[in-house]
Amino acid sequence: MTGAQSFLLFLILLGAVATMLRLVSRSTPTVPYPVLLAAGGILIGLVPGLRIPSIGSELILLVFVPGLVFEASLALDLAELRRRLAPIGLLATLGVVLGAGGILIGLVPGLRIPSIGSELILLG
């Protein structure tokens, strides 16, 4: 089997797993479909001896993440979002401000705080 054939077989199996997870998410509405997809991906990665083709981070960011966000937006309950808009906005704003502040402290040499280092760049 050539590399292209094995990659195509991998994509077909991945699609079959995603379809099965979609059916499971419809029967258990408490677990969102993207969470099941992430758990399924982790389980596939743990299978010993399975040759998983390497996919670059650019491909993941350009193809898979927008698809997951779009699918999640289709399943979003707008009434629930409106009810929780204030806490979501507060957490998002606070997270951005704290992340940017942490990166600022980590990058600007004159603003060194001993307990805060370059780890904050990873969290930002």
PDB file of N, CA and C in Angstrom, residues 28-85:
ATOM      1  N   THR A  28     -26.707  11.080  23.570  1.00  0.00           N
ATOM      2  CA  THR A  28     -26.338  11.632  24.878  1.00  0.00           C
ATOM      3  C   THR A  28     -26.126  13.131  24.732  1.00  0.00           C
ATOM      4  N   PRO A  29     -27.202  13.925  24.846  1.00  0.00           N
ATOM      5  CA  PRO A  29     -27.069  15.368  24.599  1.00  0.00           C
ATOM      6  C   PRO A  29     -26.285  16.118  25.673  1.00  0.00           C
ATOM      7  N   THR A  30     -25.923  15.461  26.772  1.00  0.00           N
ATOM      8  CA  THR A  30     -25.164  16.165  27.808  1.00  0.00           C
ATOM      9  C   THR A  30     -23.696  16.336  27.433  1.00  0.00           C
ATOM     10  N   VAL A  31     -23.207  15.519  26.504  1.00  0.00           N
ATOM     11  CA  VAL A  31     -21.808  15.617  26.078  1.00  0.00           C
ATOM     12  C   VAL A  31     -21.776  16.235  24.679  1.00  0.00           C
ATOM     13  N   PRO A  32     -21.169  17.416  24.519  1.00  0.00           N
ATOM     14  CA  PRO A  32     -21.127  18.058  23.203  1.00  0.00           C
ATOM     15  C   PRO A  32     -20.279  17.267  22.203  1.00  0.00           C
ATOM     16  N   TYR A  33     -20.638  17.412  20.945  1.00  0.00           N
ATOM     17  CA  TYR A  33     -19.953  16.702  19.869  1.00  0.00           C
ATOM     18  C   TYR A  33     -18.468  17.051  19.788  1.00  0.00           C
ATOM     19  N   PRO A  34     -18.057  18.335  19.885  1.00  0.00           N
ATOM     20  CA  PRO A  34     -16.614  18.620  19.838  1.00  0.00           C
ATOM     21  C   PRO A  34     -15.826  17.957  20.968  1.00  0.00           C
ATOM     22  N   VAL A  35     -16.444  17.803  22.131  1.00  0.00           N
ATOM     23  CA  VAL A  35     -15.765  17.117  23.236  1.00  0.00           C
ATOM     24  C   VAL A  35     -15.570  15.646  22.892  1.00  0.00           C
ATOM     25  N   LEU A  36     -16.593  15.030  22.294  1.00  0.00           N
ATOM     26  CA  LEU A  36     -16.459  13.637  21.870  1.00  0.00           C
ATOM     27  C   LEU A  36     -15.402  13.490  20.780  1.00  0.00           C
ATOM     28  N   LEU A  37     -15.338  14.455  19.864  1.00  0.00           N
ATOM     29  CA  LEU A  37     -14.308  14.403  18.819  1.00  0.00           C
ATOM     30  C   LEU A  37     -12.908  14.472  19.425  1.00  0.00           C
ATOM     31  N   ALA A  38     -12.728  15.363  20.392  1.00  0.00           N
ATOM     32  CA  ALA A  38     -11.414  15.476  21.034  1.00  0.00           C
ATOM     33  C   ALA A  38     -11.065  14.187  21.776  1.00  0.00           C
ATOM     34  N   ALA A  39     -12.032  13.626  22.489  1.00  0.00           N
ATOM     35  CA  ALA A  39     -11.780  12.373  23.208  1.00  0.00           C
ATOM     36  C   ALA A  39     -11.498  11.236  22.230  1.00  0.00           C
ATOM     37  N   GLY A  40     -12.224  11.198  21.122  1.00  0.00           N
ATOM     38  CA  GLY A  40     -11.972  10.172  20.107  1.00  0.00           C
ATOM     39  C   GLY A  40     -10.594  10.310  19.494  1.00  0.00           C
ATOM     40  N   GLY A  41     -10.161  11.543  19.259  1.00  0.00           N
ATOM     41  CA  GLY A  41      -8.819  11.764  18.727  1.00  0.00           C
ATOM     42  C   GLY A  41      -7.737  11.317  19.687  1.00  0.00           C
ATOM     43  N   ILE A  42      -7.962  11.564  20.966  1.00  0.00           N
ATOM     44  CA  ILE A  42      -6.992  11.108  21.968  1.00  0.00           C
ATOM     45  C   ILE A  42      -6.937   9.588  22.003  1.00  0.00           C
ATOM     46  N   LEU A  43      -8.108   8.951  21.957  1.00  0.00           N
ATOM     47  CA  LEU A  43      -8.139   7.484  21.979  1.00  0.00           C
ATOM     48  C   LEU A  43      -7.486   6.886  20.737  1.00  0.00           C
ATOM     49  N   ILE A  44      -7.701   7.502  19.574  1.00  0.00           N
ATOM     50  CA  ILE A  44      -7.053   7.013  18.351  1.00  0.00           C
ATOM     51  C   ILE A  44      -5.538   7.145  18.478  1.00  0.00           C
ATOM     52  N   GLY A  45      -5.083   8.239  19.070  1.00  0.00           N
ATOM     53  CA  GLY A  45      -3.652   8.437  19.257  1.00  0.00           C
ATOM     54  C   GLY A  45      -3.020   7.454  20.217  1.00  0.00           C
ATOM     55  N   LEU A  46      -3.822   6.865  21.098  1.00  0.00           N
ATOM     56  CA  LEU A  46      -3.292   5.915  22.074  1.00  0.00           C
ATOM     57  C   LEU A  46      -3.239   4.480  21.563  1.00  0.00           C
ATOM     58  N   VAL A  47      -3.781   4.219  20.374  1.00  0.00           N
ATOM     59  CA  VAL A  47      -3.773   2.858  19.829  1.00  0.00           C
ATOM     60  C   VAL A  47      -2.335   2.481  19.482  1.00  0.00           C
ATOM     61  N   PRO A  48      -1.807   1.407  20.079  1.00  0.00           N
ATOM     62  CA  PRO A  48      -0.421   1.033  19.788  1.00  0.00           C
ATOM     63  C   PRO A  48      -0.283   0.454  18.380  1.00  0.00           C
ATOM     64  N   GLY A  49       0.779   0.826  17.720  1.00  0.00           N
ATOM     65  CA  GLY A  49       1.070   0.293  16.391  1.00  0.00           C
ATOM     66  C   GLY A  49       0.347   0.986  15.259  1.00  0.00           C
ATOM     67  N   LEU A  50      -0.527   1.931  15.556  1.00  0.00           N
ATOM     68  CA  LEU A  50      -1.251   2.641  14.503  1.00  0.00           C
ATOM     69  C   LEU A  50      -0.364   3.739  13.933  1.00  0.00           C
ATOM     70  N   ARG A  51      -0.127   3.673  12.631  1.00  0.00           N
ATOM     71  CA  ARG A  51       0.700   4.694  11.977  1.00  0.00           C
ATOM     72  C   ARG A  51      -0.188   5.867  11.606  1.00  0.00           C
ATOM     73  N   ILE A  52      -0.042   6.944  12.334  1.00  0.00           N
ATOM     74  CA  ILE A  52      -0.834   8.144  12.087  1.00  0.00           C
ATOM     75  C   ILE A  52       0.005   9.094  11.251  1.00  0.00           C
ATOM     76  N   PRO A  53      -0.523   9.539  10.108  1.00  0.00           N
ATOM     77  CA  PRO A  53       0.256  10.465   9.284  1.00  0.00           C
ATOM     78  C   PRO A  53       0.461  11.790  10.011  1.00  0.00           C
ATOM     79  N   SER A  54       1.623  12.377   9.810  1.00  0.00           N
ATOM     80  CA  SER A  54       1.903  13.649  10.473  1.00  0.00           C
ATOM     81  C   SER A  54       1.170  14.770   9.747  1.00  0.00           C
ATOM     82  N   ILE A  55       0.507  15.591  10.535  1.00  0.00           N
ATOM     83  CA  ILE A  55      -0.251  16.721  10.007  1.00  0.00           C
ATOM     84  C   ILE A  55       0.336  17.968  10.644  1.00  0.00           C
ATOM     85  N   GLY A  56       0.676  18.943   9.840  1.00  0.00           N
ATOM     86  CA  GLY A  56       1.267  20.165  10.353  1.00  0.00           C
ATOM     87  C   GLY A  56       0.271  21.010  11.117  1.00  0.00           C
ATOM     88  N   SER A  57       0.783  21.841  11.999  1.00  0.00           N
ATOM     89  CA  SER A  57      -0.097  22.695  12.798  1.00  0.00           C
ATOM     90  C   SER A  57      -0.843  23.698  11.927  1.00  0.00           C
ATOM     91  N   GLU A  58      -0.242  24.111  10.815  1.00  0.00           N
ATOM     92  CA  GLU A  58      -0.917  25.042   9.917  1.00  0.00           C
ATOM     93  C   GLU A  58      -2.165  24.412   9.325  1.00  0.00           C
ATOM     94  N   LEU A  59      -2.076  23.135   8.951  1.00  0.00           N
ATOM     95  CA  LEU A  59      -3.234  22.443   8.389  1.00  0.00           C
ATOM     96  C   LEU A  59      -4.338  22.304   9.429  1.00  0.00           C
ATOM     97  N   ILE A  60      -3.970  22.016  10.655  1.00  0.00           N
ATOM     98  CA  ILE A  60      -4.969  21.894  11.717  1.00  0.00           C
ATOM     99  C   ILE A  60      -5.665  23.229  11.936  1.00  0.00           C
ATOM    100  N   LEU A  61      -4.889  24.313  11.998  1.00  0.00           N
ATOM    101  CA  LEU A  61      -5.481  25.623  12.241  1.00  0.00           C
ATOM    102  C   LEU A  61      -6.310  26.118  11.062  1.00  0.00           C
ATOM    103  N   LEU A  62      -5.946  25.740   9.849  1.00  0.00           N
ATOM    104  CA  LEU A  62      -6.665  26.228   8.675  1.00  0.00           C
ATOM    105  C   LEU A  62      -7.849  25.364   8.275  1.00  0.00           C
ATOM    106  N   VAL A  63      -7.846  24.081   8.633  1.00  0.00           N
ATOM    107  CA  VAL A  63      -8.895  23.180   8.168  1.00  0.00           C
ATOM    108  C   VAL A  63      -9.779  22.693   9.311  1.00  0.00           C
ATOM    109  N   PHE A  64      -9.190  22.138  10.345  1.00  0.00           N
ATOM    110  CA  PHE A  64      -9.981  21.455  11.364  1.00  0.00           C
ATOM    111  C   PHE A  64     -10.612  22.401  12.376  1.00  0.00           C
ATOM    112  N   VAL A  65      -9.879  23.389  12.860  1.00  0.00           N
ATOM    113  CA  VAL A  65     -10.421  24.285  13.882  1.00  0.00           C
ATOM    114  C   VAL A  65     -11.607  25.095  13.357  1.00  0.00           C
ATOM    115  N   PRO A  66     -11.539  25.705  12.159  1.00  0.00           N
ATOM    116  CA  PRO A  66     -12.729  26.419  11.674  1.00  0.00           C
ATOM    117  C   PRO A  66     -13.944  25.515  11.504  1.00  0.00           C
ATOM    118  N   GLY A  67     -13.726  24.282  11.087  1.00  0.00           N
ATOM    119  CA  GLY A  67     -14.846  23.355  10.961  1.00  0.00           C
ATOM    120  C   GLY A  67     -15.488  23.045  12.301  1.00  0.00           C
ATOM    121  N   LEU A  68     -14.666  22.840  13.323  1.00  0.00           N
ATOM    122  CA  LEU A  68     -15.205  22.577  14.660  1.00  0.00           C
ATOM    123  C   LEU A  68     -15.939  23.792  15.218  1.00  0.00           C
ATOM    124  N   VAL A  69     -15.382  24.981  15.005  1.00  0.00           N
ATOM    125  CA  VAL A  69     -16.041  26.191  15.498  1.00  0.00           C
ATOM    126  C   VAL A  69     -17.361  26.413  14.762  1.00  0.00           C
ATOM    127  N   PHE A  70     -17.375  26.183  13.449  1.00  0.00           N
ATOM    128  CA  PHE A  70     -18.602  26.343  12.671  1.00  0.00           C
ATOM    129  C   PHE A  70     -19.666  25.353  13.126  1.00  0.00           C
ATOM    130  N   GLU A  71     -19.281  24.105  13.339  1.00  0.00           N
ATOM    131  CA  GLU A  71     -20.245  23.096  13.784  1.00  0.00           C
ATOM    132  C   GLU A  71     -20.781  23.443  15.164  1.00  0.00           C
ATOM    133  N   ALA A  72     -19.921  23.926  16.043  1.00  0.00           N
ATOM    134  CA  ALA A  72     -20.368  24.308  17.379  1.00  0.00           C
ATOM    135  C   ALA A  72     -21.313  25.505  17.311  1.00  0.00           C
ATOM    136  N   SER A  73     -21.090  26.418  16.369  1.00  0.00           N
ATOM    137  CA  SER A  73     -21.988  27.567  16.242  1.00  0.00           C
ATOM    138  C   SER A  73     -23.359  27.151  15.731  1.00  0.00           C
ATOM    139  N   LEU A  74     -23.421  26.106  14.919  1.00  0.00           N
ATOM    140  CA  LEU A  74     -24.719  25.622  14.449  1.00  0.00           C
ATOM    141  C   LEU A  74     -25.519  24.984  15.579  1.00  0.00           C
ATOM    142  N   ALA A  75     -24.837  24.362  16.517  1.00  0.00           N
ATOM    143  CA  ALA A  75     -25.513  23.683  17.623  1.00  0.00           C
ATOM    144  C   ALA A  75     -25.730  24.594  18.828  1.00  0.00           C
ATOM    145  N   LEU A  76     -25.347  25.858  18.717  1.00  0.00           N
ATOM    146  CA  LEU A  76     -25.421  26.784  19.844  1.00  0.00           C
ATOM    147  C   LEU A  76     -26.861  27.206  20.109  1.00  0.00           C
ATOM    148  N   ASP A  77     -27.252  27.203  21.365  1.00  0.00           N
ATOM    149  CA  ASP A  77     -28.567  27.676  21.777  1.00  0.00           C
ATOM    150  C   ASP A  77     -28.458  29.174  22.062  1.00  0.00           C
ATOM    151  N   LEU A  78     -29.091  29.998  21.216  1.00  0.00           N
ATOM    152  CA  LEU A  78     -28.952  31.449  21.357  1.00  0.00           C
ATOM    153  C   LEU A  78     -29.579  31.974  22.642  1.00  0.00           C
ATOM    154  N   ALA A  79     -30.669  31.374  23.082  1.00  0.00           N
ATOM    155  CA  ALA A  79     -31.287  31.820  24.334  1.00  0.00           C
ATOM    156  C   ALA A  79     -30.339  31.579  25.513  1.00  0.00           C
ATOM    157  N   GLU A  80     -29.679  30.435  25.512  1.00  0.00           N
ATOM    158  CA  GLU A  80     -28.707  30.130  26.573  1.00  0.00           C
ATOM    159  C   GLU A  80     -27.521  31.095  26.510  1.00  0.00           C
ATOM    160  N   LEU A  81     -27.067  31.415  25.308  1.00  0.00           N
ATOM    161  CA  LEU A  81     -25.960  32.357  25.155  1.00  0.00           C
ATOM    162  C   LEU A  81     -26.342  33.739  25.672  1.00  0.00           C
ATOM    163  N   ARG A  82     -27.554  34.187  25.361  1.00  0.00           N
ATOM    164  CA  ARG A  82     -27.997  35.499  25.840  1.00  0.00           C
ATOM    165  C   ARG A  82     -28.092  35.533  27.367  1.00  0.00           C
ATOM    166  N   ARG A  83     -28.542  34.435  27.970  1.00  0.00           N
ATOM    167  CA  ARG A  83     -28.629  34.388  29.432  1.00  0.00           C
ATOM    168  C   ARG A  83     -27.251  34.458  30.078  1.00  0.00           C
ATOM    169  N   ARG A  84     -26.268  33.901  29.434  1.00  0.00           N
ATOM    170  CA  ARG A  84     -24.923  33.830  30.025  1.00  0.00           C
ATOM    171  C   ARG A  84     -23.938  34.810  29.381  1.00  0.00           C
ATOM    172  N   LEU A  85     -24.439  35.814  28.710  1.00  0.00           N
ATOM    173  CA  LEU A  85     -23.568  36.736  27.983  1.00  0.00           C
ATOM    174  C   LEU A  85     -22.663  37.541  28.920  1.00  0.00           C
TER     175      LEU A  85
END
